[in-house]
PDB file of C-alpha atoms in Angstrom:
ATOM      1  CA  MET A   1     130.215 111.932  65.525  1.00  0.00           C
ATOM      2  CA  ASN A   2     131.300 115.444  66.445  1.00  0.00           C
ATOM      3  CA  GLU A   3     133.505 116.036  69.547  1.00  0.00           C
ATOM      4  CA  LEU A   4     133.817 118.994  71.858  1.00  0.00           C
ATOM      5  CA  ILE A   5     136.587 119.285  74.517  1.00  0.00           C
ATOM      6  CA  ILE A   6     136.625 121.893  77.215  1.00  0.00           C
ATOM      7  CA  GLU A   7     139.506 122.213  79.665  1.00  0.00           C
ATOM      8  CA  LEU A   8     138.821 123.781  83.054  1.00  0.00           C
ATOM      9  CA  THR A   9     141.732 126.165  83.770  1.00  0.00           C
ATOM     10  CA  ASP A  10     140.649 128.740  86.348  1.00  0.00           C
ATOM     11  CA  VAL A  11     138.265 126.629  88.429  1.00  0.00           C
ATOM     12  CA  SER A  12     138.611 123.500  90.576  1.00  0.00           C
ATOM     13  CA  PRO A  13     137.264 120.540  88.520  1.00  0.00           C
ATOM     14  CA  ARG A  14     136.303 118.764  91.691  1.00  0.00           C
ATOM     15  CA  ASP A  15     134.122 121.628  92.913  1.00  0.00           C
ATOM     16  CA  PHE A  16     132.656 122.266  89.439  1.00  0.00           C
ATOM     17  CA  PHE A  17     131.842 118.622  88.801  1.00  0.00           C
ATOM     18  CA  GLY A  18     130.212 118.237  92.220  1.00  0.00           C
ATOM     19  CA  LEU A  19     130.207 115.468  94.764  1.00  0.00           C
ATOM     20  CA  GLN A  20     130.442 112.165  92.861  1.00  0.00           C
ATOM     21  CA  ASN A  21     130.027 114.140  89.634  1.00  0.00           C
ATOM     22  CA  ALA A  22     126.478 115.152  90.594  1.00  0.00           C
ATOM     23  CA  ASN A  23     126.663 118.361  88.492  1.00  0.00           C
ATOM     24  CA  ILE A  24     127.764 116.412  85.415  1.00  0.00           C
ATOM     25  CA  ASP A  25     124.952 113.913  85.964  1.00  0.00           C
ATOM     26  CA  LEU A  26     122.476 116.824  85.920  1.00  0.00           C
ATOM     27  CA  LEU A  27     124.007 118.137  82.707  1.00  0.00           C
ATOM     28  CA  LYS A  28     123.555 114.670  81.161  1.00  0.00           C
ATOM     29  CA  ARG A  29     119.870 114.761  82.023  1.00  0.00           C
ATOM     30  CA  TYR A  30     119.518 118.108  80.244  1.00  0.00           C
ATOM     31  CA  PHE A  31     121.450 116.933  77.161  1.00  0.00           C
ATOM     32  CA  PRO A  32     120.357 113.290  76.822  1.00  0.00           C
ATOM     33  CA  LYS A  33     121.401 113.156  73.154  1.00  0.00           C
ATOM     34  CA  LEU A  34     125.032 113.894  73.999  1.00  0.00           C
ATOM     35  CA  LYS A  35     127.594 111.562  75.483  1.00  0.00           C
ATOM     36  CA  ILE A  36     129.333 113.591  78.187  1.00  0.00           C
ATOM     37  CA  VAL A  37     132.491 112.480  79.899  1.00  0.00           C
ATOM     38  CA  ALA A  38     134.275 114.408  82.744  1.00  0.00           C
ATOM     39  CA  ARG A  39     137.754 113.301  83.649  1.00  0.00           C
ATOM     40  CA  GLY A  40     140.720 115.119  85.156  1.00  0.00           C
ATOM     41  CA  SER A  41     140.305 118.805  84.226  1.00  0.00           C
ATOM     42  CA  LYS A  42     138.471 118.100  80.917  1.00  0.00           C
ATOM     43  CA  ILE A  43     134.848 117.752  79.895  1.00  0.00           C
ATOM     44  CA  LYS A  44     134.302 115.895  76.581  1.00  0.00           C
ATOM     45  CA  ALA A  45     131.021 115.840  74.723  1.00  0.00           C
ATOM     46  CA  TYR A  46     130.068 113.883  71.624  1.00  0.00           C
ATOM     47  CA  GLY A  47     127.065 114.272  69.384  1.00  0.00           C
ATOM     48  CA  ASP A  48     125.203 116.435  66.876  1.00  0.00           C
ATOM     49  CA  GLU A  49     126.999 119.721  66.095  1.00  0.00           C
ATOM     50  CA  GLU A  50     123.981 121.864  66.808  1.00  0.00           C
ATOM     51  CA  ILE A  51     123.437 120.341  70.254  1.00  0.00           C
ATOM     52  CA  LEU A  52     127.127 120.584  71.005  1.00  0.00           C
ATOM     53  CA  GLU A  53     127.009 124.371  70.261  1.00  0.00           C
ATOM     54  CA  GLU A  54     124.120 124.774  72.766  1.00  0.00           C
ATOM     55  CA  PHE A  55     125.971 122.614  75.324  1.00  0.00           C
ATOM     56  CA  ASP A  56     129.155 124.777  74.809  1.00  0.00           C
ATOM     57  CA  THR A  57     127.101 127.962  75.396  1.00  0.00           C
ATOM     58  CA  ARG A  58     125.447 126.640  78.521  1.00  0.00           C
ATOM     59  CA  LEU A  59     128.730 125.264  79.960  1.00  0.00           C
ATOM     60  CA  MET A  60     130.381 128.752  79.478  1.00  0.00           C
ATOM     61  CA  MET A  61     127.400 130.277  81.328  1.00  0.00           C
ATOM     62  CA  LEU A  62     127.907 127.773  84.184  1.00  0.00           C
ATOM     63  CA  LEU A  63     131.606 128.509  84.292  1.00  0.00           C
ATOM     64  CA  ASP A  64     130.869 132.241  84.418  1.00  0.00           C
ATOM     65  CA  HIS A  65     128.436 131.709  87.354  1.00  0.00           C
ATOM     66  CA  PHE A  66     130.871 129.446  89.214  1.00  0.00           C
ATOM     67  CA  GLY A  67     133.650 131.982  88.677  1.00  0.00           C
ATOM     68  CA  LYS A  68     131.585 134.704  90.409  1.00  0.00           C
ATOM     69  CA  TYR A  69     130.146 132.676  93.300  1.00  0.00           C
ATOM     70  CA  ASN A  70     132.729 129.866  93.658  1.00  0.00           C
ATOM     71  CA  LYS A  71     129.966 127.287  94.051  1.00  0.00           C
ATOM     72  CA  LEU A  72     127.464 125.355  91.890  1.00  0.00           C
ATOM     73  CA  ASP A  73     124.386 123.494  93.067  1.00  0.00           C
ATOM     74  CA  GLU A  74     121.310 121.971  91.390  1.00  0.00           C
ATOM     75  CA  ASN A  75     119.265 125.125  91.752  1.00  0.00           C
ATOM     76  CA  ALA A  76     121.977 127.267  90.167  1.00  0.00           C
ATOM     77  CA  ILE A  77     122.456 124.788  87.310  1.00  0.00           C
ATOM     78  CA  GLU A  78     118.794 124.642  86.588  1.00  0.00           C
ATOM     79  CA  ARG A  79     118.460 128.463  86.556  1.00  0.00           C
ATOM     80  CA  VAL A  80     121.313 128.772  84.086  1.00  0.00           C
ATOM     81  CA  LEU A  81     120.247 125.910  81.818  1.00  0.00           C
ATOM     82  CA  GLN A  82     116.644 127.197  81.719  1.00  0.00           C
ATOM     83  CA  SER A  83     117.548 130.828  81.121  1.00  0.00           C
ATOM     84  CA  GLU A  84     116.954 132.245  77.655  1.00  0.00           C
ATOM     85  CA  SER A  85     119.943 134.525  77.949  1.00  0.00           C
ATOM     86  CA  LYS A  86     122.771 135.509  80.337  1.00  0.00           C
ATOM     87  CA  GLU A  87     120.721 138.481  81.430  1.00  0.00           C
ATOM     88  CA  ASP A  88     118.148 136.152  83.010  1.00  0.00           C
ATOM     89  CA  TYR A  89     120.603 134.972  85.615  1.00  0.00           C
ATOM     90  CA  ALA A  90     123.620 137.282  85.515  1.00  0.00           C
ATOM     91  CA  SER A  91     124.269 140.077  87.905  1.00  0.00           C
ATOM     92  CA  PRO A  92     123.746 143.738  86.879  1.00  0.00           C
ATOM     93  CA  GLU A  93     126.942 145.578  87.355  1.00  0.00           C
ATOM     94  CA  GLY A  94     127.823 145.928  91.088  1.00  0.00           C
ATOM     95  CA  SER A  95     124.762 144.093  92.367  1.00  0.00           C
ATOM     96  CA  GLY A  96     126.543 140.629  92.703  1.00  0.00           C
ATOM     97  CA  ASP A  97     128.472 141.952  95.691  1.00  0.00           C
ATOM     98  CA  VAL A  98     128.102 140.603  99.118  1.00  0.00           C
ATOM     99  CA  ILE A  99     125.013 142.181 100.828  1.00  0.00           C
ATOM    100  CA  VAL A 100     126.315 141.506 104.304  1.00  0.00           C
ATOM    101  CA  HIS A 101     128.896 139.326 106.089  1.00  0.00           C
ATOM    102  CA  GLY A 102     126.911 137.005 108.263  1.00  0.00           C
ATOM    103  CA  VAL A 103     127.723 134.817 111.338  1.00  0.00           C
ATOM    104  CA  SER A 104     130.913 132.681 111.070  1.00  0.00           C
ATOM    105  CA  GLY A 105     131.994 134.518 108.001  1.00  0.00           C
ATOM    106  CA  LYS A 106     128.942 133.534 105.927  1.00  0.00           C
ATOM    107  CA  LEU A 107     128.749 135.643 102.719  1.00  0.00           C
ATOM    108  CA  ILE A 108     125.159 136.606 102.093  1.00  0.00           C
ATOM    109  CA  LYS A 109     124.494 137.526  98.450  1.00  0.00           C
ATOM    110  CA  ALA A 110     121.611 137.776  96.133  1.00  0.00           C
ATOM    111  CA  GLN A 111     121.679 134.455  94.337  1.00  0.00           C
ATOM    112  CA  THR A 112     119.266 134.901  91.387  1.00  0.00           C
ATOM    113  CA  ALA A 113     118.526 137.564  88.779  1.00  0.00           C
ATOM    114  CA  ASN A 114     115.329 138.652  90.513  1.00  0.00           C
ATOM    115  CA  GLN A 115     116.971 138.760  93.963  1.00  0.00           C
ATOM    116  CA  ARG A 116     119.623 140.979  92.411  1.00  0.00           C
ATOM    117  CA  LYS A 117     116.824 143.124  90.949  1.00  0.00           C
ATOM    118  CA  LEU A 118     115.322 143.383  94.416  1.00  0.00           C
ATOM    119  CA  VAL A 119     118.725 144.673  95.734  1.00  0.00           C
ATOM    120  CA  ASP A 120     118.914 147.152  92.917  1.00  0.00           C
ATOM    121  CA  LEU A 121     115.329 148.437  93.344  1.00  0.00           C
ATOM    122  CA  THR A 122     115.818 148.868  97.066  1.00  0.00           C
ATOM    123  CA  ARG A 123     118.842 151.011  96.429  1.00  0.00           C
ATOM    124  CA  LYS A 124     116.811 153.256  94.102  1.00  0.00           C
ATOM    125  CA  ASN A 125     113.400 153.342  95.866  1.00  0.00           C
ATOM    126  CA  ASP A 126     112.145 153.903  99.454  1.00  0.00           C
ATOM    127  CA  LEU A 127     109.179 151.523  98.979  1.00  0.00           C
ATOM    128  CA  VAL A 128     109.636 148.147  97.333  1.00  0.00           C
ATOM    129  CA  PHE A 129     107.260 145.249  96.806  1.00  0.00           C
ATOM    130  CA  ALA A 130     108.807 141.742  96.540  1.00  0.00           C
ATOM    131  CA  ILE A 131     106.272 139.307  95.283  1.00  0.00           C
ATOM    132  CA  GLY A 132     106.728 135.516  94.824  1.00  0.00           C
ATOM    133  CA  PRO A 133     106.106 131.947  96.003  1.00  0.00           C
ATOM    134  CA  ALA A 134     107.680 130.234  99.001  1.00  0.00           C
ATOM    135  CA  GLY A 135     111.434 129.724  98.868  1.00  0.00           C
ATOM    136  CA  THR A 136     112.313 132.462  96.499  1.00  0.00           C
ATOM    137  CA  GLY A 137     114.382 134.296  99.140  1.00  0.00           C
ATOM    138  CA  LYS A 138     112.382 137.518  99.177  1.00  0.00           C
ATOM    139  CA  THR A 139     112.179 137.820 102.936  1.00  0.00           C
ATOM    140  CA  TYR A 140     115.763 136.595 103.515  1.00  0.00           C
ATOM    141  CA  THR A 141     117.136 139.072 100.980  1.00  0.00           C
ATOM    142  CA  GLY A 142     115.096 141.862 102.549  1.00  0.00           C
ATOM    143  CA  VAL A 143     116.336 141.083 106.009  1.00  0.00           C
ATOM    144  CA  ALA A 144     119.946 141.101 104.670  1.00  0.00           C
ATOM    145  CA  LEU A 145     119.395 144.518 103.143  1.00  0.00           C
ATOM    146  CA  ALA A 146     117.966 145.772 106.444  1.00  0.00           C
ATOM    147  CA  VAL A 147     120.954 144.482 108.390  1.00  0.00           C
ATOM    148  CA  LYS A 148     123.343 146.046 105.821  1.00  0.00           C
ATOM    149  CA  ALA A 149     121.551 149.404 106.247  1.00  0.00           C
ATOM    150  CA  LEU A 150     121.833 149.187 110.025  1.00  0.00           C
ATOM    151  CA  LYS A 151     125.515 148.149 109.997  1.00  0.00           C
ATOM    152  CA  GLU A 152     126.317 151.047 107.638  1.00  0.00           C
ATOM    153  CA  LYS A 153     124.368 153.432 109.826  1.00  0.00           C
ATOM    154  CA  GLN A 154     121.908 154.370 107.023  1.00  0.00           C
ATOM    155  CA  VAL A 155     119.109 153.684 109.500  1.00  0.00           C
ATOM    156  CA  ARG A 156     118.950 153.528 113.304  1.00  0.00           C
ATOM    157  CA  ARG A 157     116.670 150.566 113.623  1.00  0.00           C
ATOM    158  CA  ILE A 158     115.106 147.586 111.847  1.00  0.00           C
ATOM    159  CA  ILE A 159     111.381 146.823 112.270  1.00  0.00           C
ATOM    160  CA  LEU A 160     110.024 143.528 111.057  1.00  0.00           C
ATOM    161  CA  THR A 161     106.326 142.863 111.109  1.00  0.00           C
ATOM    162  CA  ARG A 162     103.716 140.365 109.928  1.00  0.00           C
ATOM    163  CA  PRO A 163      99.945 140.235 110.167  1.00  0.00           C
ATOM    164  CA  ALA A 164      99.159 137.560 112.777  1.00  0.00           C
ATOM    165  CA  VAL A 165      96.322 136.116 110.677  1.00  0.00           C
ATOM    166  CA  GLU A 166      97.201 132.524 111.443  1.00  0.00           C
ATOM    167  CA  ALA A 167      96.840 133.163 115.114  1.00  0.00           C
ATOM    168  CA  GLY A 168      93.207 134.338 114.796  1.00  0.00           C
ATOM    169  CA  GLU A 169      90.901 133.268 117.574  1.00  0.00           C
ATOM    170  CA  ASN A 170      93.250 130.577 118.738  1.00  0.00           C
ATOM    171  CA  LEU A 171      95.780 133.125 120.103  1.00  0.00           C
ATOM    172  CA  GLY A 172      94.049 133.339 123.432  1.00  0.00           C
ATOM    173  CA  PHE A 173      94.294 129.562 123.952  1.00  0.00           C
ATOM    174  CA  LEU A 174      98.039 129.397 123.485  1.00  0.00           C
ATOM    175  CA  PRO A 175     100.115 129.263 126.677  1.00  0.00           C
ATOM    176  CA  GLY A 176     102.415 132.152 127.788  1.00  0.00           C
ATOM    177  CA  ASP A 177     102.442 135.924 127.534  1.00  0.00           C
ATOM    178  CA  LEU A 178     101.780 137.856 124.301  1.00  0.00           C
ATOM    179  CA  LYS A 179     105.409 137.701 123.073  1.00  0.00           C
ATOM    180  CA  GLU A 180     105.555 133.959 123.640  1.00  0.00           C
ATOM    181  CA  LYS A 181     102.288 133.515 121.764  1.00  0.00           C
ATOM    182  CA  LEU A 182     103.384 135.568 118.784  1.00  0.00           C
ATOM    183  CA  ASP A 183     107.034 134.473 118.498  1.00  0.00           C
ATOM    184  CA  PRO A 184     106.228 131.286 116.533  1.00  0.00           C
ATOM    185  CA  TYR A 185     104.632 133.447 113.803  1.00  0.00           C
ATOM    186  CA  MET A 186     107.720 135.632 113.641  1.00  0.00           C
ATOM    187  CA  GLN A 187     110.163 132.668 113.654  1.00  0.00           C
ATOM    188  CA  PRO A 188     111.291 132.960 110.005  1.00  0.00           C
ATOM    189  CA  LEU A 189     112.342 136.578 110.666  1.00  0.00           C
ATOM    190  CA  TYR A 190     114.375 135.464 113.747  1.00  0.00           C
ATOM    191  CA  ASP A 191     115.921 132.633 111.681  1.00  0.00           C
ATOM    192  CA  ALA A 192     117.139 135.060 109.050  1.00  0.00           C
ATOM    193  CA  LEU A 193     118.482 137.525 111.625  1.00  0.00           C
ATOM    194  CA  ARG A 194     120.468 134.717 113.362  1.00  0.00           C
ATOM    195  CA  ASP A 195     122.313 133.992 110.181  1.00  0.00           C
ATOM    196  CA  MET A 196     123.442 137.604 109.974  1.00  0.00           C
ATOM    197  CA  ILE A 197     123.964 138.914 113.499  1.00  0.00           C
ATOM    198  CA  PRO A 198     125.847 137.101 116.329  1.00  0.00           C
ATOM    199  CA  HIS A 199     123.547 135.748 118.997  1.00  0.00           C
ATOM    200  CA  GLU A 200     124.540 138.038 121.856  1.00  0.00           C
ATOM    201  CA  LYS A 201     124.525 141.148 119.709  1.00  0.00           C
ATOM    202  CA  LEU A 202     121.092 140.200 118.290  1.00  0.00           C
ATOM    203  CA  ASP A 203     119.709 139.752 121.802  1.00  0.00           C
ATOM    204  CA  SER A 204     121.141 143.178 122.790  1.00  0.00           C
ATOM    205  CA  HIS A 205     119.638 144.818 119.716  1.00  0.00           C
ATOM    206  CA  ILE A 206     116.193 143.412 120.417  1.00  0.00           C
ATOM    207  CA  GLU A 207     116.428 144.387 124.075  1.00  0.00           C
ATOM    208  CA  LYS A 208     117.343 147.940 123.252  1.00  0.00           C
ATOM    209  CA  GLY A 209     114.749 148.177 120.524  1.00  0.00           C
ATOM    210  CA  VAL A 210     117.229 148.590 117.716  1.00  0.00           C
ATOM    211  CA  ILE A 211     115.587 145.599 116.150  1.00  0.00           C
ATOM    212  CA  GLN A 212     111.879 145.245 116.729  1.00  0.00           C
ATOM    213  CA  ILE A 213     109.851 142.199 115.653  1.00  0.00           C
ATOM    214  CA  ALA A 214     106.127 142.634 116.214  1.00  0.00           C
ATOM    215  CA  PRO A 215     102.695 141.850 114.707  1.00  0.00           C
ATOM    216  CA  LEU A 216     101.263 144.459 112.264  1.00  0.00           C
ATOM    217  CA  ALA A 217      98.668 145.663 114.772  1.00  0.00           C
ATOM    218  CA  PHE A 218     101.493 147.132 116.938  1.00  0.00           C
ATOM    219  CA  MET A 219     102.401 149.535 114.116  1.00  0.00           C
ATOM    220  CA  ARG A 220      99.187 151.489 114.460  1.00  0.00           C
ATOM    221  CA  GLY A 221      99.602 155.138 115.512  1.00  0.00           C
ATOM    222  CA  ARG A 222     103.435 155.103 115.045  1.00  0.00           C
ATOM    223  CA  THR A 223     105.581 157.121 112.699  1.00  0.00           C
ATOM    224  CA  LEU A 224     108.448 154.897 111.512  1.00  0.00           C
ATOM    225  CA  ASP A 225     111.409 157.067 110.717  1.00  0.00           C
ATOM    226  CA  ASN A 226     115.151 156.346 110.444  1.00  0.00           C
ATOM    227  CA  ALA A 227     114.207 152.723 109.967  1.00  0.00           C
ATOM    228  CA  PHE A 228     114.310 149.774 107.552  1.00  0.00           C
ATOM    229  CA  VAL A 229     110.853 148.296 107.847  1.00  0.00           C
ATOM    230  CA  ILE A 230     109.758 144.977 106.377  1.00  0.00           C
ATOM    231  CA  LEU A 231     106.144 143.866 106.180  1.00  0.00           C
ATOM    232  CA  ASP A 232     106.273 140.119 105.593  1.00  0.00           C
ATOM    233  CA  GLU A 233     103.393 137.828 104.520  1.00  0.00           C
ATOM    234  CA  ALA A 234     101.599 140.924 103.288  1.00  0.00           C
ATOM    235  CA  GLN A 235      99.089 138.931 101.285  1.00  0.00           C
ATOM    236  CA  ASN A 236      97.236 138.427 104.561  1.00  0.00           C
ATOM    237  CA  THR A 237      96.709 142.186 105.156  1.00  0.00           C
ATOM    238  CA  THR A 238      93.268 143.766 104.670  1.00  0.00           C
ATOM    239  CA  HIS A 239      92.722 147.048 102.861  1.00  0.00           C
ATOM    240  CA  ALA A 240      92.660 148.972 106.164  1.00  0.00           C
ATOM    241  CA  GLN A 241      95.827 147.258 107.433  1.00  0.00           C
ATOM    242  CA  MET A 242      97.835 147.905 104.355  1.00  0.00           C
ATOM    243  CA  LYS A 243      96.765 151.586 104.189  1.00  0.00           C
ATOM    244  CA  MET A 244      97.650 151.938 107.908  1.00  0.00           C
ATOM    245  CA  PHE A 245     101.072 150.361 107.318  1.00  0.00           C
ATOM    246  CA  LEU A 246     101.963 152.392 104.184  1.00  0.00           C
ATOM    247  CA  THR A 247     101.105 155.633 105.931  1.00  0.00           C
ATOM    248  CA  ARG A 248     103.472 154.915 108.861  1.00  0.00           C
ATOM    249  CA  MET A 249     106.396 155.852 106.627  1.00  0.00           C
ATOM    250  CA  GLY A 250     108.502 158.591 108.290  1.00  0.00           C
ATOM    251  CA  LYS A 251     111.707 160.418 107.348  1.00  0.00           C
ATOM    252  CA  ASN A 252     114.719 158.445 106.172  1.00  0.00           C
ATOM    253  CA  ALA A 253     112.710 155.238 106.047  1.00  0.00           C
ATOM    254  CA  LYS A 254     112.938 152.257 103.697  1.00  0.00           C
ATOM    255  CA  PHE A 255     109.812 150.111 103.445  1.00  0.00           C
ATOM    256  CA  MET A 256     109.849 146.602 101.897  1.00  0.00           C
ATOM    257  CA  ILE A 257     106.638 144.588 101.488  1.00  0.00           C
ATOM    258  CA  THR A 258     106.947 140.869 100.747  1.00  0.00           C
ATOM    259  CA  GLY A 259     104.184 138.374 100.052  1.00  0.00           C
ATOM    260  CA  ASP A 260     102.753 135.537  97.986  1.00  0.00           C
ATOM    261  CA  PRO A 261      99.324 136.329  96.493  1.00  0.00           C
ATOM    262  CA  GLY A 262      98.903 132.531  95.974  1.00  0.00           C
ATOM    263  CA  GLN A 263      98.830 131.870  99.745  1.00  0.00           C
ATOM    264  CA  ILE A 264      96.085 134.135 101.150  1.00  0.00           C
ATOM    265  CA  ASP A 265      94.714 133.061 104.562  1.00  0.00           C
ATOM    266  CA  LEU A 266      92.080 135.741 104.834  1.00  0.00           C
ATOM    267  CA  PRO A 267      88.392 134.934 105.158  1.00  0.00           C
ATOM    268  CA  ARG A 268      86.461 134.570 101.857  1.00  0.00           C
ATOM    269  CA  ARG A 269      85.352 137.810 100.251  1.00  0.00           C
ATOM    270  CA  VAL A 270      88.002 139.840 102.132  1.00  0.00           C
ATOM    271  CA  ILE A 271      90.220 141.602  99.605  1.00  0.00           C
ATOM    272  CA  SER A 272      93.947 141.213 100.100  1.00  0.00           C
ATOM    273  CA  GLY A 273      95.581 144.549 100.924  1.00  0.00           C
ATOM    274  CA  LEU A 274      98.654 143.374  98.993  1.00  0.00           C
ATOM    275  CA  LYS A 275      96.756 142.674  95.744  1.00  0.00           C
ATOM    276  CA  GLU A 276      95.045 146.027  95.988  1.00  0.00           C
ATOM    277  CA  ALA A 277      98.218 147.947  96.745  1.00  0.00           C
ATOM    278  CA  LEU A 278     100.016 146.319  93.761  1.00  0.00           C
ATOM    279  CA  LEU A 279      97.252 147.634  91.496  1.00  0.00           C
ATOM    280  CA  ILE A 280      96.907 151.213  92.831  1.00  0.00           C
ATOM    281  CA  LEU A 281     100.623 151.863  93.291  1.00  0.00           C
ATOM    282  CA  LYS A 282     102.031 150.184  90.167  1.00  0.00           C
ATOM    283  CA  ASP A 283     102.664 153.533  88.354  1.00  0.00           C
ATOM    284  CA  THR A 284     103.737 155.515  91.398  1.00  0.00           C
ATOM    285  CA  GLU A 285     107.153 157.041  91.159  1.00  0.00           C
ATOM    286  CA  GLY A 286     109.468 155.936  93.973  1.00  0.00           C
ATOM    287  CA  VAL A 287     107.800 152.556  94.295  1.00  0.00           C
ATOM    288  CA  GLY A 288     109.628 149.468  93.043  1.00  0.00           C
ATOM    289  CA  MET A 289     108.075 146.101  92.363  1.00  0.00           C
ATOM    290  CA  VAL A 290     109.802 142.803  91.636  1.00  0.00           C
ATOM    291  CA  TYR A 291     108.083 139.521  90.843  1.00  0.00           C
ATOM    292  CA  LEU A 292     110.046 136.398  91.787  1.00  0.00           C
ATOM    293  CA  ASP A 293     109.094 133.017  90.285  1.00  0.00           C
ATOM    294  CA  ASP A 294     110.079 129.345  90.242  1.00  0.00           C
ATOM    295  CA  LYS A 295     113.572 130.136  88.871  1.00  0.00           C
ATOM    296  CA  ASP A 296     114.295 131.986  92.100  1.00  0.00           C
ATOM    297  CA  VAL A 297     113.493 129.048  94.470  1.00  0.00           C
ATOM    298  CA  ILE A 298     116.597 128.441  96.509  1.00  0.00           C
ATOM    299  CA  ARG A 299     115.274 125.839  98.924  1.00  0.00           C
ATOM    300  CA  HIS A 300     115.347 122.094  98.301  1.00  0.00           C
ATOM    301  CA  ARG A 301     114.900 121.419  94.556  1.00  0.00           C
ATOM    302  CA  LEU A 302     111.622 119.612  95.305  1.00  0.00           C
ATOM    303  CA  VAL A 303     110.081 122.904  96.418  1.00  0.00           C
ATOM    304  CA  LYS A 304     110.074 124.104  92.834  1.00  0.00           C
ATOM    305  CA  LYS A 305     108.278 120.911  91.781  1.00  0.00           C
ATOM    306  CA  ILE A 306     105.814 121.162  94.622  1.00  0.00           C
ATOM    307  CA  ILE A 307     104.952 124.794  93.718  1.00  0.00           C
ATOM    308  CA  SER A 308     104.418 123.760  90.063  1.00  0.00           C
ATOM    309  CA  ALA A 309     102.222 120.784  91.011  1.00  0.00           C
ATOM    310  CA  TYR A 310      99.958 122.816  93.272  1.00  0.00           C
ATOM    311  CA  ARG A 311      99.720 125.596  90.642  1.00  0.00           C
ATOM    312  CA  GLU A 312      98.352 123.055  88.150  1.00  0.00           C
ATOM    313  CA  ILE A 313      95.636 121.895  90.561  1.00  0.00           C
ATOM    314  CA  GLU A 314      94.702 125.454  91.543  1.00  0.00           C
ATOM    315  CA  ASN A 315      94.462 126.474  87.857  1.00  0.00           C
ATOM    316  CA  ARG A 316      92.182 123.550  87.104  1.00  0.00           C
ATOM    317  CA  ASN A 317      89.979 124.391  90.026  1.00  0.00           C
ATOM    318  CA  SER A 318      89.745 128.113  89.345  1.00  0.00           C
TER     319      SER A 318
END
C-alpha cells in the first residue's frame, strides 16, 4: 500500500482540519478508497498511487485557498474538490482583495471564482448583469461593490431597487404607509447594507438620500447620475420596466442588474425583461455578464442540494 505524508507548516492544523476534524471527514467522503489520518500537524493517506496523486493535488489546492482566506468551510472545500482546475476557483490577480471593511471589522470579499469575475467585470464595465440561483452571493457582492464605490467617493449615492411584483394587488391590504408596506420586499438589501455600514451611519445615509432603497416604479422619469445603481430580482421586470430602467443611466453611473431566470413571478405569457435584455445586449461593448451557478452557493450546504433537486423536477416537467 502506497503512503503519502503531508506536513502543515504555514497554517494552523486545528483551523485547517476544522471543528472535530469536520474538514478531514469531508475529504474522506470525497476519497473513500483512501485511508486518511490527520494527527498533529500531519496528514497521512494510504492507497492506490493514482488516487494519492489526485488527493495530493486537491490538498495543495485547499492549502492554497486556506492561505489566502485563512478559513475553510464545507462550501469552499466542495468548490475546490469539484473544480477541474485552479482557475475555476482561484482569484484573478488583484481581485481576491477585500472589497470593503464591514461592521465590527468584517472583511467582505468575493468568495468564489464567479463572484471574483463579477468584481472584475464591474471594474471594467458600467453595466453588468449578474445571473444565478439563490444563495450565489450576486446581490451581496453587488451591494459590497456599491458601498466600496461610495466610500471611495467614486459615486455620490447608492440606489437599490426591486420590482415589487410579489406585492401585486395585496399591497393595498397591508397595514402602514407605503414605506412600511414595501420595506419587507427590500429587506435583503437592508440586510446586506447592515453588514457593511454601521447602524447610525446607515440611517443617516438613508435619511439624507445618499442611499436610496425604492421599488422600480419610483425610478421612472429620473436620470440616475453619479450613482451606483442595483436592480435586484430583475427576472420579475417586464419589457417596458427593463427598458425604462436601462435608459435611466446618467453620467458617472454604474448599473448592476441581478436576477434568477429560474424564479420568475410574472403572470403567464409575460416575457421577462431580464431574459430579453440578456439576449439583445449580449454583444454590446461596455456590458458585462456573469453567470453564477451551484458552485457559487455560499449559504447553507443544503441550499445547493435543494436547487439541484428542484432543477431536476422542473426539467422533467418542461
